[in-house]
Amino acid sequence: MNQNMDRRTFLSYLGTGAAALAAASAGLGTLEGKASAMSPTADHLFGYRTNQVSGYFDPIEPSKADELILPNGFKYDVVAAFDDIINEAGEKFGQGSDYNAFFPINGSNVHGLLVNNHEYTNIFGLGPIVGGKMSQDQLEKNLYYQGMSVIEVLRDESGVWQMDTSSKYARRINGFTTFEFTGPANRSSALNHASTAQGTFANCSGGVTFWNTVLSCEENFSETAEASKLPSTHYGWVVEIDPFDGSFLKKHTALGRFNHENTAMGLTKDRRIVVYMGDDKKDACVYKYISNGKYVPEQGRSNSALLTDGTLYVANLKNGKWIPVTYEALSKVLASEKFKAPAGVKGSREELMKQYQSQADVVTNCHEAALMLGGMPTDRPEDIEISPFDNTVFICHTNNDAHGNIHGHITRIFETDNDLGSLEFDFEIFAAGGRQSGFSSPDNLAFDSRGNLWVVTDISSSSTNQGVYTAFMNNGLFVIPTAGPSKGAAMQFASGPKDCELTGPFFTPDERTLFLSVQHPGENTTDLSKPTSLWPHREGDSKARCAVVAISGFRFN
Ligand code: FEO
Ligand code: CA
Ligand code: CA
């Protein structure tokens, strides 16, 4: 037994995740990695070689300053900020930077492609919206500045990270880019028989696949779709792009349509693909998708077809079960005369039978279908990460004031037999937000090779530095060990500028650089002549800009 694990903890793990415990104690990843042909980005998904847990920075204190504050010995470079030109065509970096993924070029840790999500626009991108209605120019900017950027980045000889705007790969993907639908809803009546969609927007967090593409999640899509008179059912999906191939653009309907936060990809014991996903809404569910076919590393990007044919499951945390979200199961539920729509589902049995006539209808109206099948509403499930050490699954439940869950918590799932393909599980509350832990409202997650969880917080801009959120000050980045003597204890690594949320932490494979987005600094600004933040404080600038930074200074024992 790990000498740092007490008897009570040990007993509580017995019978639920014994294999996970064994793996954690041994400090070994449970899956063997195999370097992809293209880059080592996805390698950590197959496990790390060590999980030595050690302190290697001096935690900072919370701050209200309009600065990105890091521990002593660390520095950041602004790699790309809102409206910066990213390529020779003059395309511009989008707004609302969120998820990041770094893809080495020729295996380099200091030169590669960086994929960044752009979640939404604000007053600094559109200007004031008069009478609550966007002008034509604002509607176009709103679609242009959302989506994603692929940029080429490098660390120069003086150790400064910057963009290479002569890149042949650098490009924008936005509300005007055509995507192909895959899966059960492709060409269905639920999508007005469309096989393509105009654009992607509301791209929140995401994930990398085993084959080194990016899955990007369409979260709060409704307002943009409505304002631009685009069909709402074409958004709210997981999209897949290949950073090195601009022609590869998919929307995978088999993964369901809801307010997608991120994806976390893993393998079942029999080598099928699993994708864990959260629906970031109050009283919404946690999902996992399992492919029918098996992952074959040699087939590279062709493995993407695994995301078109499989089963979507929703979690019931009370029973510890994953429930299939299928048309077959739903028609059985609706066939019963005793059927009563659960809270959150509108319509009579007859109306619902009419609405749900195929798997396409089920995936397109996924949240309601999942509730009818017994999915458990939870407190805003945001990022999910699978521990590369023990296959346990960490979920940020950001908060839910409707249930008095003001500071949120991180839930940890133990799949039965430590198999991500299992349909039964147990769980624990791994860490809870609040004064006792020093963080509130956990959102994005990333693991490092020491088994530490890097957690950014999302206290809403209307609540930061007020009432019960006062003590936490500006949103930050925290490090929480998942094993060892400091297991579960949060240490603050960064504090963001005013009104911002830090998002998208992503390490280079050698963990010498951490990419991080500073999303919506100055978001409370209502008058452009009085911005509440001027971060990143560029000379002569009169507005705040969201940006991606590269943090360096990491030390190794
Ligand atoms: Fe876009 Fe759920 O944060
Ligand atoms: Ca988020
Ligand atoms: Ca958020």
Coordinates of C-alpha atoms and ligand atoms in Angstrom, one line a residue:
M1 CA 0.0 0.0 0.0
N2 CA 1.1 3.5 -0.7
Q3 CA 2.5 4.7 2.6
N4 CA 0.9 8.1 2.1
M5 CA -2.6 6.6 1.9
D6 CA -4.3 6.2 5.2
R7 CA -6.4 3.2 6.2
R8 CA -9.7 4.9 5.8
T9 CA -8.9 6.1 2.3
F10 CA -7.6 2.6 1.4
L11 CA -10.8 1.0 2.6
S12 CA -13.0 3.4 0.8
Y13 CA -11.2 2.5 -2.4
L14 CA -11.6 -1.3 -2.0
G15 CA -13.9 -2.9 -4.4
T16 CA -14.4 0.2 -6.5
G17 CA -11.1 1.0 -8.0
A18 CA -8.7 -1.5 -6.7
A19 CA -6.8 -1.7 -10.0
A20 CA -6.7 2.1 -10.1
L21 CA -5.3 2.1 -6.6
A22 CA -2.6 -0.4 -7.6
A23 CA -1.7 1.6 -10.6
A24 CA -1.5 4.8 -8.6
S25 CA 0.6 3.3 -5.9
A26 CA 3.1 1.8 -8.4
G27 CA 3.3 5.2 -10.1
L28 CA 2.9 3.7 -13.5
G29 CA 0.6 4.5 -16.3
T30 CA -1.8 1.7 -17.1
L31 CA -1.6 1.9 -20.9
E32 CA 1.4 1.7 -23.2
G33 CA 2.0 4.7 -25.4
K34 CA 3.0 4.6 -29.0
A35 CA 4.3 7.8 -30.6
S36 CA 2.1 9.0 -33.5
A37 CA 3.6 9.5 -36.8
M38 CA 2.8 13.2 -36.7
S39 CA 3.7 14.4 -33.2
P40 CA 3.9 13.4 -29.6
T41 CA 1.0 15.6 -28.6
A42 CA -1.4 12.8 -27.8
D43 CA 1.2 10.6 -26.1
H44 CA 0.3 11.6 -22.6
L45 CA -3.2 10.2 -23.2
F46 CA -1.5 6.8 -23.0
G47 CA 0.0 7.3 -19.6
Y48 CA 3.1 8.9 -18.1
R49 CA 6.1 7.1 -16.8
T50 CA 6.2 8.7 -13.4
N51 CA 3.9 10.3 -10.9
Q52 CA 6.4 11.8 -8.6
V53 CA 4.5 14.4 -6.7
S54 CA 6.6 17.3 -5.5
G55 CA 6.4 21.0 -4.9
Y56 CA 8.3 23.0 -7.4
F57 CA 6.9 26.5 -7.1
D58 CA 6.1 28.9 -4.3
P59 CA 2.3 29.3 -4.4
I60 CA 1.0 32.9 -4.9
E61 CA -1.7 34.7 -3.0
P62 CA -5.0 35.8 -4.5
S63 CA -4.9 39.2 -6.2
K64 CA -7.2 41.9 -7.5
A65 CA -4.5 43.4 -9.7
D66 CA -5.0 43.9 -13.5
E67 CA -2.1 41.6 -14.2
L68 CA -1.3 38.0 -14.9
I69 CA 0.6 37.1 -11.8
L70 CA 2.9 34.0 -11.6
P71 CA 5.1 32.6 -8.9
N72 CA 8.7 33.8 -8.5
G73 CA 11.0 32.5 -11.3
F74 CA 8.2 32.2 -13.9
K75 CA 7.5 34.5 -16.8
Y76 CA 5.0 34.7 -19.6
D77 CA 5.1 35.9 -23.3
V78 CA 2.0 37.0 -25.1
V79 CA 1.9 34.7 -28.1
A80 CA -1.2 36.0 -29.8
A81 CA -3.8 38.5 -28.7
F82 CA -7.2 39.4 -30.1
D83 CA -7.1 41.0 -33.5
D84 CA -3.4 40.2 -34.1
I85 CA -2.6 39.2 -37.7
I86 CA -1.8 35.5 -37.9
N87 CA -0.8 34.8 -41.5
E88 CA 0.2 36.4 -44.8
A89 CA -3.5 36.5 -45.9
G90 CA -4.0 39.0 -43.1
E91 CA -6.5 36.9 -41.1
K92 CA -6.9 37.9 -37.5
F93 CA -6.7 36.1 -34.2
G94 CA -10.2 35.6 -32.8
Q95 CA -11.8 36.7 -29.5
G96 CA -12.7 34.8 -26.3
S97 CA -9.6 32.5 -26.3
D98 CA -10.3 29.2 -24.6
Y99 CA -8.9 25.7 -25.3
N100 CA -5.3 25.3 -26.4
A101 CA -3.5 22.4 -28.0
F102 CA 0.2 22.4 -29.0
F103 CA 1.5 20.2 -31.9
P104 CA 5.3 20.0 -32.2
I105 CA 6.7 20.4 -35.7
N106 CA 9.4 17.7 -36.3
G107 CA 9.1 16.7 -32.6
S108 CA 10.3 20.2 -31.4
N109 CA 9.2 21.4 -28.0
V110 CA 9.9 25.0 -29.0
H111 CA 8.3 25.1 -32.5
G112 CA 4.9 23.9 -33.4
L113 CA 1.3 24.6 -34.2
L114 CA -1.0 26.0 -31.6
V115 CA -4.7 25.5 -31.9
N116 CA -6.9 28.0 -30.0
N117 CA -10.6 28.1 -29.5
H118 CA -12.6 31.3 -29.7
E119 CA -15.7 31.1 -27.6
Y120 CA -17.4 34.4 -27.8
T121 CA -17.2 38.1 -28.7
N122 CA -17.7 41.2 -26.5
I123 CA -17.6 45.0 -26.5
F124 CA -13.9 45.1 -27.5
G125 CA -14.6 43.1 -30.6
L126 CA -18.0 44.3 -31.7
G127 CA -18.3 47.7 -30.0
P128 CA -21.5 48.6 -28.0
I129 CA -24.6 46.8 -29.3
V130 CA -27.3 49.4 -29.6
G131 CA -30.9 48.4 -28.5
G132 CA -29.8 44.8 -28.0
K133 CA -29.6 44.2 -31.8
M134 CA -26.4 43.7 -33.7
S135 CA -25.8 45.7 -36.9
Q136 CA -24.8 43.8 -40.1
D137 CA -21.2 44.6 -39.5
Q138 CA -21.4 43.4 -35.9
L139 CA -23.1 40.1 -37.0
E140 CA -20.3 39.5 -39.4
K141 CA -17.6 40.3 -36.9
N142 CA -19.4 38.0 -34.4
L143 CA -19.1 35.0 -36.8
Y144 CA -15.6 36.0 -37.9
Y145 CA -14.1 36.3 -34.4
Q146 CA -15.5 33.1 -33.0
G147 CA -14.4 29.6 -33.9
M148 CA -10.7 28.6 -33.8
S149 CA -7.2 29.8 -34.8
V150 CA -4.4 27.6 -35.9
I151 CA -1.1 29.5 -35.5
E152 CA 2.5 28.6 -35.8
V153 CA 4.5 29.4 -32.7
L154 CA 8.2 29.2 -31.8
R155 CA 10.5 30.2 -29.0
D156 CA 13.3 32.3 -30.3
E157 CA 17.0 32.3 -29.3
S158 CA 16.4 34.8 -26.5
G159 CA 13.8 32.5 -25.0
V160 CA 10.7 34.5 -26.1
W161 CA 7.7 32.7 -27.6
Q162 CA 6.1 34.4 -30.6
M163 CA 3.9 33.7 -33.7
D164 CA 5.4 33.0 -37.1
T165 CA 3.0 34.9 -39.4
S166 CA 4.7 33.5 -42.5
S167 CA 3.3 30.1 -41.6
K168 CA 1.7 28.0 -44.3
Y169 CA -0.5 26.3 -41.7
A170 CA -1.8 29.4 -39.9
R171 CA -5.5 30.0 -40.6
R172 CA -8.8 30.9 -39.1
I173 CA -11.7 28.5 -38.8
N174 CA -14.9 30.4 -37.9
G175 CA -18.6 31.0 -38.4
F176 CA -18.1 31.0 -42.2
T177 CA -16.1 27.7 -42.6
T178 CA -18.0 24.8 -44.0
F179 CA -18.1 21.6 -41.9
E180 CA -19.2 18.1 -42.9
F181 CA -21.7 16.3 -40.7
T182 CA -21.0 12.7 -39.7
G183 CA -23.0 10.1 -37.8
P184 CA -26.7 9.4 -37.2
A185 CA -28.0 13.0 -37.7
N186 CA -26.2 13.6 -41.0
R187 CA -28.8 14.3 -43.7
S188 CA -31.6 13.6 -41.2
S189 CA -34.8 15.6 -40.9
A190 CA -33.4 16.8 -37.5
L191 CA -30.8 18.8 -39.5
N192 CA -33.1 19.8 -42.3
H193 CA -31.5 17.0 -44.4
A194 CA -28.2 18.9 -44.4
S195 CA -24.8 17.2 -44.9
T196 CA -22.8 20.3 -44.2
A197 CA -23.0 23.2 -41.8
Q198 CA -22.0 26.8 -42.1
G199 CA -19.3 27.4 -39.5
T200 CA -18.5 26.7 -35.9
F201 CA -18.9 29.1 -33.0
A202 CA -19.1 29.2 -29.2
N203 CA -15.9 26.9 -29.2
C204 CA -15.2 26.5 -25.6
S205 CA -12.9 23.8 -24.5
G206 CA -11.9 20.6 -26.4
G207 CA -9.4 17.7 -26.4
V208 CA -6.9 16.0 -28.6
T209 CA -7.5 12.6 -30.2
F210 CA -5.1 9.6 -30.2
W211 CA -4.4 10.4 -33.8
N212 CA -3.4 14.1 -33.1
T213 CA -6.4 16.0 -34.3
V214 CA -8.4 18.4 -32.2
L215 CA -11.9 18.0 -30.9
S216 CA -13.5 21.4 -30.3
C217 CA -16.7 21.9 -28.4
E218 CA -19.6 24.2 -29.4
E219 CA -21.0 25.4 -26.1
N220 CA -23.4 28.4 -25.8
F221 CA -24.3 28.5 -29.5
S222 CA -27.9 29.7 -29.3
E223 CA -27.5 33.4 -29.3
T224 CA -25.2 33.5 -32.3
A225 CA -27.3 31.0 -34.3
E226 CA -30.4 33.0 -33.6
A227 CA -28.8 36.4 -34.3
S228 CA -27.4 35.2 -37.6
K229 CA -30.6 33.3 -38.5
L230 CA -28.6 30.0 -38.8
P231 CA -30.4 26.7 -38.1
S232 CA -29.9 26.0 -34.4
T233 CA -29.6 22.3 -34.8
H234 CA -26.4 22.7 -36.8
Y235 CA -24.6 23.9 -33.7
G236 CA -24.0 22.4 -30.2
W237 CA -21.8 19.5 -31.6
V238 CA -18.2 18.3 -31.2
V239 CA -16.2 19.4 -34.2
E240 CA -12.9 17.8 -35.4
I241 CA -10.1 19.6 -37.2
D242 CA -6.6 18.5 -38.2
P243 CA -4.1 21.3 -37.4
F244 CA -1.9 20.1 -40.3
D245 CA -4.7 19.7 -42.9
G246 CA -7.1 22.6 -43.5
S247 CA -9.5 20.5 -45.5
F248 CA -10.4 18.1 -42.6
L249 CA -13.5 19.6 -40.9
K250 CA -16.1 17.4 -39.3
K251 CA -19.1 17.7 -37.0
H252 CA -19.6 14.4 -35.2
T253 CA -23.3 14.0 -34.4
A254 CA -22.9 10.6 -32.7
L255 CA -21.4 12.5 -29.7
G256 CA -24.7 14.3 -29.2
R257 CA -25.8 17.9 -29.3
F258 CA -25.8 19.9 -26.1
N259 CA -23.7 22.7 -24.5
H260 CA -20.5 20.8 -25.0
E261 CA -17.6 21.8 -22.7
N262 CA -14.8 19.5 -23.6
T263 CA -13.8 16.0 -24.6
A264 CA -11.5 13.5 -22.8
M265 CA -10.5 10.5 -24.9
G266 CA -9.5 7.1 -23.5
L267 CA -9.5 3.4 -24.4
T268 CA -11.6 0.6 -23.1
K269 CA -9.8 -2.6 -22.1
D270 CA -10.8 -4.1 -25.4
R271 CA -9.3 -1.0 -27.2
R272 CA -12.5 0.8 -28.2
I273 CA -12.5 4.6 -28.1
V274 CA -14.2 6.3 -25.1
V275 CA -15.0 10.1 -25.1
Y276 CA -16.1 11.7 -21.8
M277 CA -18.1 14.9 -22.2
G278 CA -19.8 17.4 -20.0
D279 CA -22.9 19.5 -20.8
D280 CA -22.2 22.9 -19.2
K281 CA -25.6 24.0 -18.0
K282 CA -27.2 24.0 -14.6
D283 CA -28.8 20.6 -14.0
A284 CA -27.2 18.9 -17.0
C285 CA -25.5 15.6 -17.4
V286 CA -22.2 13.8 -17.9
Y287 CA -21.8 11.6 -21.0
K288 CA -19.5 9.1 -22.5
Y289 CA -19.4 7.8 -26.0
I290 CA -18.0 4.3 -26.8
S291 CA -17.1 3.4 -30.3
N292 CA -18.2 0.1 -31.8
G293 CA -14.9 -0.5 -33.6
K294 CA -11.5 -0.7 -32.0
Y295 CA -8.6 1.8 -32.2
V296 CA -5.8 0.7 -34.6
P297 CA -2.8 3.0 -34.1
E298 CA -1.4 2.2 -37.5
Q299 CA -4.5 3.6 -39.2
G300 CA -3.8 7.2 -38.0
R301 CA -6.5 9.7 -38.8
S302 CA -8.7 7.0 -40.3
N303 CA -9.5 6.2 -36.7
S304 CA -11.7 9.3 -36.8
A305 CA -14.4 7.0 -38.3
L306 CA -14.7 5.6 -34.7
L307 CA -16.4 8.8 -33.8
T308 CA -19.2 8.2 -36.3
D309 CA -20.4 4.7 -35.1
G310 CA -20.9 3.9 -31.4
T311 CA -23.1 4.4 -28.4
L312 CA -23.6 7.5 -26.3
Y313 CA -24.2 6.9 -22.6
V314 CA -25.4 9.3 -19.8
A315 CA -24.3 9.0 -16.2
N316 CA -26.7 8.2 -13.3
L317 CA -24.6 9.1 -10.2
K318 CA -27.2 7.7 -7.8
N319 CA -27.1 4.2 -9.3
G320 CA -23.5 4.3 -10.5
K321 CA -24.6 3.4 -14.0
W322 CA -24.0 4.5 -17.6
I323 CA -27.3 4.5 -19.4
P324 CA -27.4 4.1 -23.3
V325 CA -28.9 7.2 -24.9
T326 CA -30.5 5.4 -27.8
Y327 CA -33.7 5.6 -29.8
E328 CA -34.5 2.0 -28.9
A329 CA -34.3 2.7 -25.1
L330 CA -36.2 5.9 -25.4
S331 CA -39.1 4.4 -27.4
K332 CA -39.5 1.8 -24.7
V333 CA -39.7 4.5 -22.0
L334 CA -42.2 6.5 -24.1
A335 CA -44.3 3.4 -24.9
S336 CA -45.2 3.1 -21.2
E337 CA -48.6 4.7 -20.4
K338 CA -47.1 5.4 -16.9
F339 CA -44.5 7.8 -18.6
K340 CA -44.2 11.2 -16.9
A341 CA -41.9 13.8 -18.2
P342 CA -39.1 14.5 -15.7
A343 CA -38.3 18.0 -14.6
G344 CA -36.5 19.8 -17.5
V345 CA -38.5 18.0 -20.2
K346 CA -41.5 19.7 -21.8
G347 CA -44.3 18.0 -23.7
S348 CA -46.9 15.3 -23.4
R349 CA -46.0 11.6 -24.1
E350 CA -47.6 11.9 -27.5
E351 CA -45.7 15.1 -28.4
L352 CA -42.4 13.5 -27.3
M353 CA -43.1 10.3 -29.3
K354 CA -43.6 12.6 -32.3
Q355 CA -40.5 14.5 -31.6
Y356 CA -38.3 11.5 -31.2
Q357 CA -38.6 9.1 -34.2
S358 CA -34.9 8.1 -34.8
Q359 CA -31.4 8.1 -33.3
A360 CA -30.9 11.4 -35.2
D361 CA -33.7 13.0 -33.1
V362 CA -32.2 11.5 -30.0
V363 CA -28.7 12.9 -30.5
T364 CA -30.0 16.3 -31.7
N365 CA -32.2 16.8 -28.7
C366 CA -29.8 14.9 -26.4
H367 CA -30.3 16.6 -23.0
E368 CA -34.0 15.9 -22.8
A369 CA -33.6 12.4 -24.1
A370 CA -30.9 11.7 -21.5
L371 CA -33.2 13.0 -18.7
M372 CA -36.1 10.8 -19.8
L373 CA -33.7 7.8 -19.8
G374 CA -32.6 8.4 -16.2
G375 CA -29.5 10.6 -16.7
M376 CA -28.8 12.6 -13.6
P377 CA -28.8 16.4 -13.6
T378 CA -25.6 17.7 -12.1
D379 CA -24.0 21.1 -11.3
R380 CA -22.6 22.4 -14.5
P381 CA -20.2 19.6 -15.6
E382 CA -17.3 21.4 -17.4
D383 CA -13.9 19.9 -18.1
I384 CA -13.3 16.2 -17.8
E385 CA -9.8 14.6 -17.7
I386 CA -8.9 11.0 -17.5
S387 CA -5.9 10.4 -15.1
P388 CA -3.0 9.1 -17.2
F389 CA -1.9 7.2 -14.1
D390 CA -4.9 5.3 -12.9
N391 CA -7.8 5.7 -15.4
T392 CA -9.9 7.5 -12.9
V393 CA -12.0 10.3 -14.4
F394 CA -12.0 13.8 -13.0
I395 CA -15.0 16.1 -13.7
C396 CA -15.3 19.8 -12.8
H397 CA -18.7 20.6 -11.5
T398 CA -18.3 24.3 -11.7
N399 CA -21.2 25.4 -9.5
N400 CA -25.0 25.6 -9.4
D401 CA -26.7 28.3 -7.3
A402 CA -30.0 26.6 -7.9
H403 CA -28.8 23.9 -5.5
G404 CA -26.8 26.0 -3.2
N405 CA -23.6 24.6 -4.7
I406 CA -21.9 28.0 -4.8
H407 CA -18.2 27.1 -5.1
G408 CA -18.4 23.8 -7.1
H409 CA -16.4 20.7 -6.7
I410 CA -14.3 18.1 -8.6
T411 CA -15.9 14.7 -8.9
R412 CA -13.7 11.6 -9.5
I413 CA -15.2 8.6 -11.2
F414 CA -13.9 5.1 -10.6
E415 CA -15.0 2.8 -13.4
T416 CA -15.7 -0.8 -12.4
D417 CA -12.6 -3.0 -13.0
N418 CA -10.8 0.2 -13.9
D419 CA -12.2 -0.3 -17.4
L420 CA -13.3 2.9 -19.2
G421 CA -15.7 0.6 -21.1
S422 CA -17.5 -0.4 -17.9
L423 CA -21.2 0.5 -17.6
E424 CA -20.9 0.8 -13.8
F425 CA -18.9 3.1 -11.6
D426 CA -18.5 4.6 -8.2
F427 CA -17.3 8.2 -7.4
E428 CA -15.9 10.5 -4.8
I429 CA -15.8 14.2 -4.4
F430 CA -12.1 14.7 -5.0
A431 CA -11.9 18.3 -4.0
A432 CA -14.5 21.0 -3.1
G433 CA -14.4 24.7 -3.8
G434 CA -14.7 27.1 -0.8
R435 CA -12.6 29.0 1.7
Q436 CA -11.1 25.7 3.1
S437 CA -9.5 24.9 -0.3
G438 CA -8.9 28.4 -1.5
F439 CA -10.5 28.0 -5.0
S440 CA -14.0 28.5 -6.3
S441 CA -15.8 27.3 -9.5
P442 CA -13.4 24.9 -11.1
D443 CA -13.5 24.8 -14.9
N444 CA -10.7 23.5 -17.2
L445 CA -8.3 20.7 -16.2
A446 CA -5.0 19.4 -17.3
F447 CA -2.7 16.7 -15.9
D448 CA 1.1 17.0 -15.7
S449 CA 3.5 14.0 -15.6
R450 CA 3.8 14.3 -11.8
G451 CA 0.1 13.5 -11.4
N452 CA -0.9 17.1 -10.5
L453 CA -4.1 18.4 -11.8
W454 CA -4.0 22.0 -13.1
V455 CA -7.3 23.7 -12.5
V456 CA -8.5 27.0 -13.7
T457 CA -11.4 28.8 -12.1
D458 CA -14.5 30.4 -13.6
I459 CA -16.1 32.7 -11.0
S460 CA -18.4 34.8 -13.3
S461 CA -17.4 38.3 -13.9
S462 CA -20.5 39.6 -12.3
S463 CA -19.5 37.8 -9.0
T464 CA -15.8 38.2 -8.7
N465 CA -14.5 40.2 -5.7
Q466 CA -18.0 40.4 -4.3
G467 CA -20.0 38.8 -1.5
V468 CA -19.0 35.2 -0.8
Y469 CA -16.5 35.3 -3.7
T470 CA -14.5 38.2 -2.2
A471 CA -11.8 36.1 -0.6
F472 CA -10.9 34.4 -3.9
M473 CA -10.3 37.7 -5.7
N474 CA -9.6 37.4 -9.5
N475 CA -9.9 34.0 -11.3
G476 CA -6.8 31.9 -11.1
L477 CA -4.9 28.7 -11.9
F478 CA -4.4 26.1 -9.2
V479 CA -2.4 23.0 -8.9
I480 CA -3.9 20.0 -7.0
P481 CA -1.8 16.8 -6.5
T482 CA -3.9 13.6 -7.1
A483 CA -1.6 11.4 -5.1
G484 CA 1.1 11.7 -2.4
P485 CA 1.0 13.7 0.9
S486 CA -0.5 16.8 -0.6
K487 CA -3.3 15.0 -2.4
G488 CA -6.4 17.2 -2.8
A489 CA -4.6 20.4 -1.6
A490 CA -4.9 23.4 -3.9
M491 CA -1.9 25.7 -4.5
Q492 CA -2.4 28.9 -6.5
F493 CA -0.1 29.2 -9.5
A494 CA -1.5 32.2 -11.3
S495 CA -3.9 35.1 -10.8
G496 CA -5.6 36.6 -13.9
P497 CA -6.2 40.3 -14.7
K498 CA -9.5 42.0 -14.0
D499 CA -12.8 40.4 -15.1
C500 CA -11.0 37.6 -16.8
E501 CA -11.1 33.8 -16.7
L502 CA -8.0 31.8 -17.3
T503 CA -8.7 28.9 -19.7
G504 CA -7.1 26.2 -21.8
P505 CA -4.0 25.2 -19.8
F506 CA -1.9 22.9 -22.1
F507 CA 1.7 21.8 -21.7
T508 CA 4.4 21.2 -24.3
P509 CA 5.4 17.5 -24.3
D510 CA 8.6 18.4 -22.3
E511 CA 6.5 20.4 -19.8
R512 CA 8.9 23.4 -20.1
T513 CA 6.1 25.6 -21.4
L514 CA 2.5 26.0 -20.4
F515 CA 0.1 27.6 -22.8
L516 CA -2.7 29.4 -21.1
S517 CA -5.5 31.6 -22.4
V518 CA -6.6 34.8 -20.7
Q519 CA -10.2 35.0 -21.6
H520 CA -12.4 38.2 -21.4
P521 CA -10.2 40.6 -19.4
G522 CA -12.2 43.8 -18.8
E523 CA -15.5 42.0 -19.5
N524 CA -17.5 44.3 -17.2
T525 CA -16.7 47.3 -19.5
T526 CA -19.8 49.1 -20.7
D527 CA -18.2 52.3 -21.9
L528 CA -15.2 51.8 -24.2
S529 CA -13.6 55.0 -22.9
K530 CA -13.5 53.5 -19.4
P531 CA -12.3 49.9 -19.8
T532 CA -12.1 48.0 -16.5
S533 CA -8.9 46.3 -17.7
L534 CA -6.2 47.2 -20.2
W535 CA -4.4 43.9 -20.0
P536 CA -2.0 42.9 -21.7
H537 CA -1.0 46.5 -21.3
R538 CA 0.4 47.0 -24.8
E539 CA 1.9 50.4 -25.4
G540 CA -0.7 52.8 -26.7
D541 CA -3.6 50.3 -26.4
S542 CA -6.9 51.5 -25.2
K543 CA -8.7 48.2 -24.8
A544 CA -8.3 44.9 -23.1
R545 CA -7.5 41.9 -25.3
C546 CA -7.9 38.3 -24.6
A547 CA -4.7 36.4 -25.5
V548 CA -2.8 33.2 -25.3
V549 CA 0.4 33.3 -23.2
A550 CA 3.3 30.9 -23.0
I551 CA 4.6 30.4 -19.5
S552 CA 8.1 29.3 -18.8
G553 CA 10.3 28.8 -15.8
F554 CA 9.4 25.2 -14.9
R555 CA 12.0 23.5 -12.8
F556 CA 12.5 19.8 -12.4
N557 CA 13.9 17.9 -9.5
Ligands
FEO1 FE1 -17.3 27.8 -22.0 FE2 -18.3 26.1 -19.9 O1 -17.2 27.3 -20.3
CA2 CA -15.1 26.4 -19.7
CA3 CA -16.3 28.9 -18.3

